[in-house]
Amino acid sequence: MDYTARTETKSDSGPNWGAMLTDVSFLHTKLENDIGVNEVTIEYDKALTEAICDYFDACNQPTLFFVQLDDVDAAGHSFGSRSTEYFDAIATADERLGRIFDAVKRNGLLDDSLFMVTADHGHKIGGGHGRFSMRETNTTIAVRGRTVVSGGKMDSITRTRDVAAIALYALGLERPRVMTARVPANLFVDVRGETRALYKDPLDAATAALAWILT
Ligand SMILES: [Zn+2]
């Protein structure tokens, strides 16, 4: 599976978390906090991972669960994207994701769950992000689920905002007509790829096109 995707044109966390959860570009975004979302902040990734495992071991069955681990970004800022510290932080995050995956599995939720791992942005060699170089905007979306194509190659126009469309598809919910997020081709066995409806958000389409040209 080729897991490559692009971030929003502003390769920072807020714009990409917003895009993943709502498909709404940072050019427009104004999120609502009163839609029944339970928010928890735990500062350290190790403690956060333990709390998540405890949450699943307490037989909670959320409809949608979103977690953000921070240590990779911190290592990127301090040491840059070619450093040993950065790759070590990715390896540690991978181990923590494995522990969360195991908690989902041992509580019998895996068969009916879609498990997605992505990053909101990359880092420059010297550390930092926010602009549209390939190092900052090339990211990954890895997906595991019952009908995910094994060994496939996700299409090349995949973006972080497509997480929103993938989640809606997995939940069996209809996608709002205004969405520009789409389910990538070759991701699910029973879904054909679609083109992105660029006319629905011309401002985003223009900035994304500019970023592609400049990179
Ligand atoms: Zn950062």
JSON list of C-alpha atoms and ligand atoms in Angstrom, two decimals:
[
{"chain": "A", "resi": 1, "resn": "MET", "atom": "CA", "xyz": [0.00, 0.00, 0.00]},
{"chain": "A", "resi": 2, "resn": "ASP", "atom": "CA", "xyz": [1.27, 3.45, -0.90]},
{"chain": "A", "resi": 3, "resn": "TYR", "atom": "CA", "xyz": [0.21, 5.59, 2.03]},
{"chain": "A", "resi": 4, "resn": "THR", "atom": "CA", "xyz": [1.35, 8.97, 0.71]},
{"chain": "A", "resi": 5, "resn": "ALA", "atom": "CA", "xyz": [-0.98, 11.98, 1.05]},
{"chain": "A", "resi": 6, "resn": "ARG", "atom": "CA", "xyz": [-0.66, 15.76, 1.12]},
{"chain": "A", "resi": 7, "resn": "THR", "atom": "CA", "xyz": [-1.48, 18.08, 3.97]},
{"chain": "A", "resi": 8, "resn": "GLU", "atom": "CA", "xyz": [-3.51, 21.27, 3.72]},
{"chain": "A", "resi": 9, "resn": "THR", "atom": "CA", "xyz": [-1.50, 24.08, 2.12]},
{"chain": "A", "resi": 10, "resn": "LYS", "atom": "CA", "xyz": [-0.70, 25.44, 5.57]},
{"chain": "A", "resi": 11, "resn": "SER", "atom": "CA", "xyz": [1.23, 22.52, 7.07]},
{"chain": "A", "resi": 12, "resn": "ASP", "atom": "CA", "xyz": [0.39, 23.16, 10.71]},
{"chain": "A", "resi": 13, "resn": "SER", "atom": "CA", "xyz": [-1.58, 21.03, 13.15]},
{"chain": "A", "resi": 14, "resn": "GLY", "atom": "CA", "xyz": [-4.76, 23.10, 13.54]},
{"chain": "A", "resi": 15, "resn": "PRO", "atom": "CA", "xyz": [-5.56, 23.36, 9.82]},
{"chain": "A", "resi": 16, "resn": "ASN", "atom": "CA", "xyz": [-4.99, 19.66, 9.33]},
{"chain": "A", "resi": 17, "resn": "TRP", "atom": "CA", "xyz": [-6.85, 18.41, 12.40]},
{"chain": "A", "resi": 18, "resn": "GLY", "atom": "CA", "xyz": [-9.75, 20.63, 11.34]},
{"chain": "A", "resi": 19, "resn": "ALA", "atom": "CA", "xyz": [-9.60, 19.24, 7.79]},
{"chain": "A", "resi": 20, "resn": "MET", "atom": "CA", "xyz": [-9.44, 15.63, 9.01]},
{"chain": "A", "resi": 21, "resn": "LEU", "atom": "CA", "xyz": [-12.45, 16.06, 11.26]},
{"chain": "A", "resi": 22, "resn": "THR", "atom": "CA", "xyz": [-14.63, 18.29, 9.10]},
{"chain": "A", "resi": 23, "resn": "ASP", "atom": "CA", "xyz": [-13.17, 18.61, 5.56]},
{"chain": "A", "resi": 24, "resn": "VAL", "atom": "CA", "xyz": [-13.24, 22.35, 6.10]},
{"chain": "A", "resi": 25, "resn": "SER", "atom": "CA", "xyz": [-10.19, 24.31, 4.94]},
{"chain": "A", "resi": 26, "resn": "PHE", "atom": "CA", "xyz": [-8.39, 26.62, 7.36]},
{"chain": "A", "resi": 27, "resn": "LEU", "atom": "CA", "xyz": [-9.35, 29.33, 4.89]},
{"chain": "A", "resi": 28, "resn": "HIS", "atom": "CA", "xyz": [-12.92, 29.02, 6.16]},
{"chain": "A", "resi": 29, "resn": "THR", "atom": "CA", "xyz": [-12.77, 27.11, 9.40]},
{"chain": "A", "resi": 30, "resn": "LYS", "atom": "CA", "xyz": [-14.72, 27.98, 12.52]},
{"chain": "A", "resi": 31, "resn": "LEU", "atom": "CA", "xyz": [-15.37, 24.81, 14.49]},
{"chain": "A", "resi": 32, "resn": "GLU", "atom": "CA", "xyz": [-18.28, 24.14, 16.79]},
{"chain": "A", "resi": 33, "resn": "ASN", "atom": "CA", "xyz": [-17.56, 22.71, 20.22]},
{"chain": "A", "resi": 34, "resn": "ASP", "atom": "CA", "xyz": [-21.12, 21.95, 21.27]},
{"chain": "A", "resi": 35, "resn": "ILE", "atom": "CA", "xyz": [-21.83, 18.80, 19.26]},
{"chain": "A", "resi": 36, "resn": "GLY", "atom": "CA", "xyz": [-21.45, 16.23, 22.04]},
{"chain": "A", "resi": 37, "resn": "VAL", "atom": "CA", "xyz": [-17.71, 15.73, 21.80]},
{"chain": "A", "resi": 38, "resn": "ASN", "atom": "CA", "xyz": [-15.87, 14.59, 24.91]},
{"chain": "A", "resi": 39, "resn": "GLU", "atom": "CA", "xyz": [-12.43, 16.30, 24.93]},
{"chain": "A", "resi": 40, "resn": "VAL", "atom": "CA", "xyz": [-9.54, 15.15, 27.13]},
{"chain": "A", "resi": 41, "resn": "THR", "atom": "CA", "xyz": [-6.05, 16.68, 27.24]},
{"chain": "A", "resi": 42, "resn": "ILE", "atom": "CA", "xyz": [-3.15, 14.72, 28.73]},
{"chain": "A", "resi": 43, "resn": "GLU", "atom": "CA", "xyz": [0.24, 16.34, 28.29]},
{"chain": "A", "resi": 44, "resn": "TYR", "atom": "CA", "xyz": [2.58, 13.38, 27.93]},
{"chain": "A", "resi": 45, "resn": "ASP", "atom": "CA", "xyz": [2.17, 10.78, 25.17]},
{"chain": "A", "resi": 46, "resn": "LYS", "atom": "CA", "xyz": [3.08, 7.90, 27.49]},
{"chain": "A", "resi": 47, "resn": "ALA", "atom": "CA", "xyz": [0.36, 8.81, 29.99]},
{"chain": "A", "resi": 48, "resn": "LEU", "atom": "CA", "xyz": [-2.07, 9.56, 27.16]},
{"chain": "A", "resi": 49, "resn": "THR", "atom": "CA", "xyz": [-1.50, 6.11, 25.65]},
{"chain": "A", "resi": 50, "resn": "GLU", "atom": "CA", "xyz": [-2.11, 4.44, 29.03]},
{"chain": "A", "resi": 51, "resn": "ALA", "atom": "CA", "xyz": [-5.31, 6.46, 29.53]},
{"chain": "A", "resi": 52, "resn": "ILE", "atom": "CA", "xyz": [-6.59, 5.42, 26.09]},
{"chain": "A", "resi": 53, "resn": "CYS", "atom": "CA", "xyz": [-5.88, 1.75, 26.78]},
{"chain": "A", "resi": 54, "resn": "ASP", "atom": "CA", "xyz": [-7.68, 2.08, 30.13]},
{"chain": "A", "resi": 55, "resn": "TYR", "atom": "CA", "xyz": [-10.60, 3.75, 28.34]},
{"chain": "A", "resi": 56, "resn": "PHE", "atom": "CA", "xyz": [-11.04, 0.79, 26.00]},
{"chain": "A", "resi": 57, "resn": "ASP", "atom": "CA", "xyz": [-10.42, -1.74, 28.79]},
{"chain": "A", "resi": 58, "resn": "ALA", "atom": "CA", "xyz": [-13.32, -0.10, 30.66]},
{"chain": "A", "resi": 59, "resn": "CYS", "atom": "CA", "xyz": [-15.55, -1.33, 27.79]},
{"chain": "A", "resi": 60, "resn": "ASN", "atom": "CA", "xyz": [-16.15, 2.06, 26.21]},
{"chain": "A", "resi": 61, "resn": "GLN", "atom": "CA", "xyz": [-17.31, 1.84, 22.59]},
{"chain": "A", "resi": 62, "resn": "PRO", "atom": "CA", "xyz": [-17.01, 5.26, 20.99]},
{"chain": "A", "resi": 63, "resn": "THR", "atom": "CA", "xyz": [-18.46, 5.93, 17.55]},
{"chain": "A", "resi": 64, "resn": "LEU", "atom": "CA", "xyz": [-15.47, 8.06, 16.62]},
{"chain": "A", "resi": 65, "resn": "PHE", "atom": "CA", "xyz": [-12.17, 8.32, 18.46]},
{"chain": "A", "resi": 66, "resn": "PHE", "atom": "CA", "xyz": [-9.48, 10.87, 17.57]},
{"chain": "A", "resi": 67, "resn": "VAL", "atom": "CA", "xyz": [-6.10, 10.96, 19.31]},
{"chain": "A", "resi": 68, "resn": "GLN", "atom": "CA", "xyz": [-3.07, 13.12, 18.72]},
{"chain": "A", "resi": 69, "resn": "LEU", "atom": "CA", "xyz": [0.40, 12.08, 19.91]},
{"chain": "A", "resi": 70, "resn": "ASP", "atom": "CA", "xyz": [2.79, 15.01, 20.16]},
{"chain": "A", "resi": 71, "resn": "ASP", "atom": "CA", "xyz": [6.33, 13.73, 20.72]},
{"chain": "A", "resi": 72, "resn": "VAL", "atom": "CA", "xyz": [7.16, 13.34, 17.00]},
{"chain": "A", "resi": 73, "resn": "ASP", "atom": "CA", "xyz": [6.37, 17.00, 16.37]},
{"chain": "A", "resi": 74, "resn": "ALA", "atom": "CA", "xyz": [8.41, 18.05, 19.40]},
{"chain": "A", "resi": 75, "resn": "ALA", "atom": "CA", "xyz": [11.43, 16.07, 18.16]},
{"chain": "A", "resi": 76, "resn": "GLY", "atom": "CA", "xyz": [10.99, 17.57, 14.68]},
{"chain": "A", "resi": 77, "resn": "HIS", "atom": "CA", "xyz": [11.06, 21.11, 16.06]},
{"chain": "A", "resi": 78, "resn": "SER", "atom": "CA", "xyz": [14.12, 20.45, 18.23]},
{"chain": "A", "resi": 79, "resn": "PHE", "atom": "CA", "xyz": [16.22, 18.28, 15.92]},
{"chain": "A", "resi": 80, "resn": "GLY", "atom": "CA", "xyz": [14.80, 18.43, 12.35]},
{"chain": "A", "resi": 81, "resn": "SER", "atom": "CA", "xyz": [13.43, 15.76, 10.05]},
{"chain": "A", "resi": 82, "resn": "ARG", "atom": "CA", "xyz": [16.68, 13.93, 9.31]},
{"chain": "A", "resi": 83, "resn": "SER", "atom": "CA", "xyz": [17.71, 13.47, 12.93]},
{"chain": "A", "resi": 84, "resn": "THR", "atom": "CA", "xyz": [18.00, 10.23, 14.85]},
{"chain": "A", "resi": 85, "resn": "GLU", "atom": "CA", "xyz": [15.80, 11.80, 17.53]},
{"chain": "A", "resi": 86, "resn": "TYR", "atom": "CA", "xyz": [13.01, 12.34, 14.98]},
{"chain": "A", "resi": 87, "resn": "PHE", "atom": "CA", "xyz": [13.09, 8.73, 13.76]},
{"chain": "A", "resi": 88, "resn": "ASP", "atom": "CA", "xyz": [13.31, 7.45, 17.32]},
{"chain": "A", "resi": 89, "resn": "ALA", "atom": "CA", "xyz": [10.20, 9.50, 18.19]},
{"chain": "A", "resi": 90, "resn": "ILE", "atom": "CA", "xyz": [8.38, 7.99, 15.18]},
{"chain": "A", "resi": 91, "resn": "ALA", "atom": "CA", "xyz": [9.36, 4.50, 16.34]},
{"chain": "A", "resi": 92, "resn": "THR", "atom": "CA", "xyz": [8.09, 5.25, 19.85]},
{"chain": "A", "resi": 93, "resn": "ALA", "atom": "CA", "xyz": [4.82, 6.64, 18.48]},
{"chain": "A", "resi": 94, "resn": "ASP", "atom": "CA", "xyz": [4.48, 3.48, 16.38]},
{"chain": "A", "resi": 95, "resn": "GLU", "atom": "CA", "xyz": [4.88, 1.35, 19.51]},
{"chain": "A", "resi": 96, "resn": "ARG", "atom": "CA", "xyz": [2.24, 3.43, 21.32]},
{"chain": "A", "resi": 97, "resn": "LEU", "atom": "CA", "xyz": [-0.16, 3.13, 18.39]},
{"chain": "A", "resi": 98, "resn": "GLY", "atom": "CA", "xyz": [0.42, -0.62, 18.57]},
{"chain": "A", "resi": 99, "resn": "ARG", "atom": "CA", "xyz": [-0.63, -0.60, 22.21]},
{"chain": "A", "resi": 100, "resn": "ILE", "atom": "CA", "xyz": [-3.81, 1.33, 21.37]},
{"chain": "A", "resi": 101, "resn": "PHE", "atom": "CA", "xyz": [-4.49, -1.07, 18.48]},
{"chain": "A", "resi": 102, "resn": "ASP", "atom": "CA", "xyz": [-4.06, -4.03, 20.84]},
{"chain": "A", "resi": 103, "resn": "ALA", "atom": "CA", "xyz": [-6.47, -2.45, 23.35]},
{"chain": "A", "resi": 104, "resn": "VAL", "atom": "CA", "xyz": [-9.09, -2.05, 20.60]},
{"chain": "A", "resi": 105, "resn": "LYS", "atom": "CA", "xyz": [-8.49, -5.65, 19.55]},
{"chain": "A", "resi": 106, "resn": "ARG", "atom": "CA", "xyz": [-8.61, -7.30, 22.98]},
{"chain": "A", "resi": 107, "resn": "ASN", "atom": "CA", "xyz": [-11.90, -5.56, 23.71]},
{"chain": "A", "resi": 108, "resn": "GLY", "atom": "CA", "xyz": [-13.50, -7.06, 20.63]},
{"chain": "A", "resi": 109, "resn": "LEU", "atom": "CA", "xyz": [-13.88, -3.85, 18.66]},
{"chain": "A", "resi": 110, "resn": "LEU", "atom": "CA", "xyz": [-11.48, -4.47, 15.80]},
{"chain": "A", "resi": 111, "resn": "ASP", "atom": "CA", "xyz": [-13.82, -6.33, 13.41]},
{"chain": "A", "resi": 112, "resn": "ASP", "atom": "CA", "xyz": [-16.19, -3.37, 13.31]},
{"chain": "A", "resi": 113, "resn": "SER", "atom": "CA", "xyz": [-13.57, -0.63, 13.42]},
{"chain": "A", "resi": 114, "resn": "LEU", "atom": "CA", "xyz": [-11.64, 1.27, 10.82]},
{"chain": "A", "resi": 115, "resn": "PHE", "atom": "CA", "xyz": [-8.20, 2.14, 12.20]},
{"chain": "A", "resi": 116, "resn": "MET", "atom": "CA", "xyz": [-6.51, 5.14, 10.55]},
{"chain": "A", "resi": 117, "resn": "VAL", "atom": "CA", "xyz": [-3.05, 6.54, 11.25]},
{"chain": "A", "resi": 118, "resn": "THR", "atom": "CA", "xyz": [-1.95, 9.82, 9.73]},
{"chain": "A", "resi": 119, "resn": "ALA", "atom": "CA", "xyz": [0.29, 12.81, 10.38]},
{"chain": "A", "resi": 120, "resn": "ASP", "atom": "CA", "xyz": [-0.81, 16.42, 10.19]},
{"chain": "A", "resi": 121, "resn": "HIS", "atom": "CA", "xyz": [2.45, 17.59, 8.57]},
{"chain": "A", "resi": 122, "resn": "GLY", "atom": "CA", "xyz": [6.15, 16.84, 8.21]},
{"chain": "A", "resi": 123, "resn": "HIS", "atom": "CA", "xyz": [9.17, 18.95, 9.16]},
{"chain": "A", "resi": 124, "resn": "LYS", "atom": "CA", "xyz": [11.93, 20.88, 7.46]},
{"chain": "A", "resi": 125, "resn": "ILE", "atom": "CA", "xyz": [15.46, 19.47, 7.71]},
{"chain": "A", "resi": 126, "resn": "GLY", "atom": "CA", "xyz": [16.26, 22.16, 10.25]},
{"chain": "A", "resi": 127, "resn": "GLY", "atom": "CA", "xyz": [12.94, 21.62, 12.06]},
{"chain": "A", "resi": 128, "resn": "GLY", "atom": "CA", "xyz": [9.65, 23.50, 11.86]},
{"chain": "A", "resi": 129, "resn": "HIS", "atom": "CA", "xyz": [6.74, 23.54, 9.42]},
{"chain": "A", "resi": 130, "resn": "GLY", "atom": "CA", "xyz": [3.81, 25.62, 8.22]},
{"chain": "A", "resi": 131, "resn": "ARG", "atom": "CA", "xyz": [4.72, 26.26, 4.59]},
{"chain": "A", "resi": 132, "resn": "PHE", "atom": "CA", "xyz": [4.30, 24.02, 1.55]},
{"chain": "A", "resi": 133, "resn": "SER", "atom": "CA", "xyz": [7.63, 22.35, 0.83]},
{"chain": "A", "resi": 134, "resn": "MET", "atom": "CA", "xyz": [7.39, 18.62, 0.15]},
{"chain": "A", "resi": 135, "resn": "ARG", "atom": "CA", "xyz": [9.12, 17.85, 3.44]},
{"chain": "A", "resi": 136, "resn": "GLU", "atom": "CA", "xyz": [6.41, 19.76, 5.29]},
{"chain": "A", "resi": 137, "resn": "THR", "atom": "CA", "xyz": [3.36, 18.71, 3.27]},
{"chain": "A", "resi": 138, "resn": "ASN", "atom": "CA", "xyz": [4.06, 15.09, 2.33]},
{"chain": "A", "resi": 139, "resn": "THR", "atom": "CA", "xyz": [2.37, 12.89, 4.86]},
{"chain": "A", "resi": 140, "resn": "THR", "atom": "CA", "xyz": [0.95, 9.43, 5.35]},
{"chain": "A", "resi": 141, "resn": "ILE", "atom": "CA", "xyz": [-2.50, 7.91, 5.71]},
{"chain": "A", "resi": 142, "resn": "ALA", "atom": "CA", "xyz": [-2.42, 4.23, 6.69]},
{"chain": "A", "resi": 143, "resn": "VAL", "atom": "CA", "xyz": [-5.76, 2.44, 6.99]},
{"chain": "A", "resi": 144, "resn": "ARG", "atom": "CA", "xyz": [-6.73, -0.93, 8.41]},
{"chain": "A", "resi": 145, "resn": "GLY", "atom": "CA", "xyz": [-10.24, -2.34, 8.16]},
{"chain": "A", "resi": 146, "resn": "ARG", "atom": "CA", "xyz": [-12.33, -5.26, 7.00]},
{"chain": "A", "resi": 147, "resn": "THR", "atom": "CA", "xyz": [-12.81, -4.05, 3.42]},
{"chain": "A", "resi": 148, "resn": "VAL", "atom": "CA", "xyz": [-9.55, -2.14, 2.96]},
{"chain": "A", "resi": 149, "resn": "VAL", "atom": "CA", "xyz": [-7.66, -3.30, -0.13]},
{"chain": "A", "resi": 150, "resn": "SER", "atom": "CA", "xyz": [-4.62, -5.26, 0.96]},
{"chain": "A", "resi": 151, "resn": "GLY", "atom": "CA", "xyz": [-1.43, -4.21, -0.81]},
{"chain": "A", "resi": 152, "resn": "GLY", "atom": "CA", "xyz": [-3.19, -1.59, -2.93]},
{"chain": "A", "resi": 153, "resn": "LYS", "atom": "CA", "xyz": [-1.91, 1.83, -3.97]},
{"chain": "A", "resi": 154, "resn": "MET", "atom": "CA", "xyz": [-3.97, 4.77, -2.83]},
{"chain": "A", "resi": 155, "resn": "ASP", "atom": "CA", "xyz": [-4.36, 7.43, -5.51]},
{"chain": "A", "resi": 156, "resn": "SER", "atom": "CA", "xyz": [-1.92, 10.31, -5.70]},
{"chain": "A", "resi": 157, "resn": "ILE", "atom": "CA", "xyz": [-4.35, 13.17, -5.00]},
{"chain": "A", "resi": 158, "resn": "THR", "atom": "CA", "xyz": [-5.13, 11.99, -1.46]},
{"chain": "A", "resi": 159, "resn": "ARG", "atom": "CA", "xyz": [-5.08, 14.73, 1.17]},
{"chain": "A", "resi": 160, "resn": "THR", "atom": "CA", "xyz": [-5.43, 14.84, 4.94]},
{"chain": "A", "resi": 161, "resn": "ARG", "atom": "CA", "xyz": [-8.98, 16.19, 4.57]},
{"chain": "A", "resi": 162, "resn": "ASP", "atom": "CA", "xyz": [-9.99, 12.90, 2.91]},
{"chain": "A", "resi": 163, "resn": "VAL", "atom": "CA", "xyz": [-9.84, 11.35, 6.39]},
{"chain": "A", "resi": 164, "resn": "ALA", "atom": "CA", "xyz": [-13.24, 13.04, 6.95]},
{"chain": "A", "resi": 165, "resn": "ALA", "atom": "CA", "xyz": [-14.78, 11.34, 3.89]},
{"chain": "A", "resi": 166, "resn": "ILE", "atom": "CA", "xyz": [-13.19, 7.99, 4.74]},
{"chain": "A", "resi": 167, "resn": "ALA", "atom": "CA", "xyz": [-14.61, 8.20, 8.29]},
{"chain": "A", "resi": 168, "resn": "LEU", "atom": "CA", "xyz": [-18.11, 9.05, 7.04]},
{"chain": "A", "resi": 169, "resn": "TYR", "atom": "CA", "xyz": [-17.99, 6.14, 4.60]},
{"chain": "A", "resi": 170, "resn": "ALA", "atom": "CA", "xyz": [-16.89, 3.77, 7.38]},
{"chain": "A", "resi": 171, "resn": "LEU", "atom": "CA", "xyz": [-19.67, 5.01, 9.67]},
{"chain": "A", "resi": 172, "resn": "GLY", "atom": "CA", "xyz": [-22.23, 4.47, 6.92]},
{"chain": "A", "resi": 173, "resn": "LEU", "atom": "CA", "xyz": [-23.14, 8.15, 6.89]},
{"chain": "A", "resi": 174, "resn": "GLU", "atom": "CA", "xyz": [-23.98, 10.18, 3.85]},
{"chain": "A", "resi": 175, "resn": "ARG", "atom": "CA", "xyz": [-21.41, 12.80, 2.90]},
{"chain": "A", "resi": 176, "resn": "PRO", "atom": "CA", "xyz": [-22.68, 16.39, 2.97]},
{"chain": "A", "resi": 177, "resn": "ARG", "atom": "CA", "xyz": [-22.97, 17.79, -0.53]},
{"chain": "A", "resi": 178, "resn": "VAL", "atom": "CA", "xyz": [-20.61, 20.66, 0.25]},
{"chain": "A", "resi": 179, "resn": "MET", "atom": "CA", "xyz": [-17.68, 18.38, 1.07]},
{"chain": "A", "resi": 180, "resn": "THR", "atom": "CA", "xyz": [-14.57, 18.37, -1.11]},
{"chain": "A", "resi": 181, "resn": "ALA", "atom": "CA", "xyz": [-13.11, 15.39, 0.78]},
{"chain": "A", "resi": 182, "resn": "ARG", "atom": "CA", "xyz": [-13.48, 12.13, -1.11]},
{"chain": "A", "resi": 183, "resn": "VAL", "atom": "CA", "xyz": [-12.71, 8.47, -0.57]},
{"chain": "A", "resi": 184, "resn": "PRO", "atom": "CA", "xyz": [-9.44, 7.74, -2.40]},
{"chain": "A", "resi": 185, "resn": "ALA", "atom": "CA", "xyz": [-9.36, 5.20, -5.19]},
{"chain": "A", "resi": 186, "resn": "ASN", "atom": "CA", "xyz": [-8.01, 1.74, -4.36]},
{"chain": "A", "resi": 187, "resn": "LEU", "atom": "CA", "xyz": [-8.64, 2.11, -0.63]},
{"chain": "A", "resi": 188, "resn": "PHE", "atom": "CA", "xyz": [-11.78, -0.01, -0.16]},
{"chain": "A", "resi": 189, "resn": "VAL", "atom": "CA", "xyz": [-12.67, -3.07, -2.22]},
{"chain": "A", "resi": 190, "resn": "ASP", "atom": "CA", "xyz": [-16.21, -1.83, -2.86]},
{"chain": "A", "resi": 191, "resn": "VAL", "atom": "CA", "xyz": [-15.57, 1.89, -3.61]},
{"chain": "A", "resi": 192, "resn": "ARG", "atom": "CA", "xyz": [-14.46, 3.39, -6.88]},
{"chain": "A", "resi": 193, "resn": "GLY", "atom": "CA", "xyz": [-12.27, 6.47, -6.71]},
{"chain": "A", "resi": 194, "resn": "GLU", "atom": "CA", "xyz": [-13.81, 9.86, -7.35]},
{"chain": "A", "resi": 195, "resn": "THR", "atom": "CA", "xyz": [-12.40, 13.12, -8.58]},
{"chain": "A", "resi": 196, "resn": "ARG", "atom": "CA", "xyz": [-12.32, 16.00, -6.11]},
{"chain": "A", "resi": 197, "resn": "ALA", "atom": "CA", "xyz": [-15.16, 18.50, -6.53]},
{"chain": "A", "resi": 198, "resn": "LEU", "atom": "CA", "xyz": [-12.85, 21.52, -6.80]},
{"chain": "A", "resi": 199, "resn": "TYR", "atom": "CA", "xyz": [-15.66, 23.91, -7.73]},
{"chain": "A", "resi": 200, "resn": "LYS", "atom": "CA", "xyz": [-17.09, 23.54, -4.23]},
{"chain": "A", "resi": 201, "resn": "ASP", "atom": "CA", "xyz": [-14.12, 25.36, -2.72]},
{"chain": "A", "resi": 202, "resn": "PRO", "atom": "CA", "xyz": [-12.35, 27.43, -5.41]},
{"chain": "A", "resi": 203, "resn": "LEU", "atom": "CA", "xyz": [-10.17, 29.29, -2.90]},
{"chain": "A", "resi": 204, "resn": "ASP", "atom": "CA", "xyz": [-8.77, 26.05, -1.52]},
{"chain": "A", "resi": 205, "resn": "ALA", "atom": "CA", "xyz": [-8.38, 24.61, -5.03]},
{"chain": "A", "resi": 206, "resn": "ALA", "atom": "CA", "xyz": [-6.38, 27.67, -6.09]},
{"chain": "A", "resi": 207, "resn": "THR", "atom": "CA", "xyz": [-4.02, 27.57, -3.09]},
{"chain": "A", "resi": 208, "resn": "ALA", "atom": "CA", "xyz": [-3.60, 23.80, -3.39]},
{"chain": "A", "resi": 209, "resn": "ALA", "atom": "CA", "xyz": [-2.80, 24.11, -7.11]},
{"chain": "A", "resi": 210, "resn": "LEU", "atom": "CA", "xyz": [-0.28, 26.86, -6.37]},
{"chain": "A", "resi": 211, "resn": "ALA", "atom": "CA", "xyz": [1.37, 24.71, -3.72]},
{"chain": "A", "resi": 212, "resn": "TRP", "atom": "CA", "xyz": [1.63, 21.76, -6.14]},
{"chain": "A", "resi": 213, "resn": "ILE", "atom": "CA", "xyz": [3.22, 23.99, -8.78]},
{"chain": "A", "resi": 214, "resn": "LEU", "atom": "CA", "xyz": [5.70, 25.56, -6.34]},
{"chain": "A", "resi": 215, "resn": "THR", "atom": "CA", "xyz": [6.78, 22.19, -4.96]},
{"chain": "B", "resi": 1, "resn": "ZN", "atom": "ZN", "xyz": [4.80, 21.65, 15.26]}
]
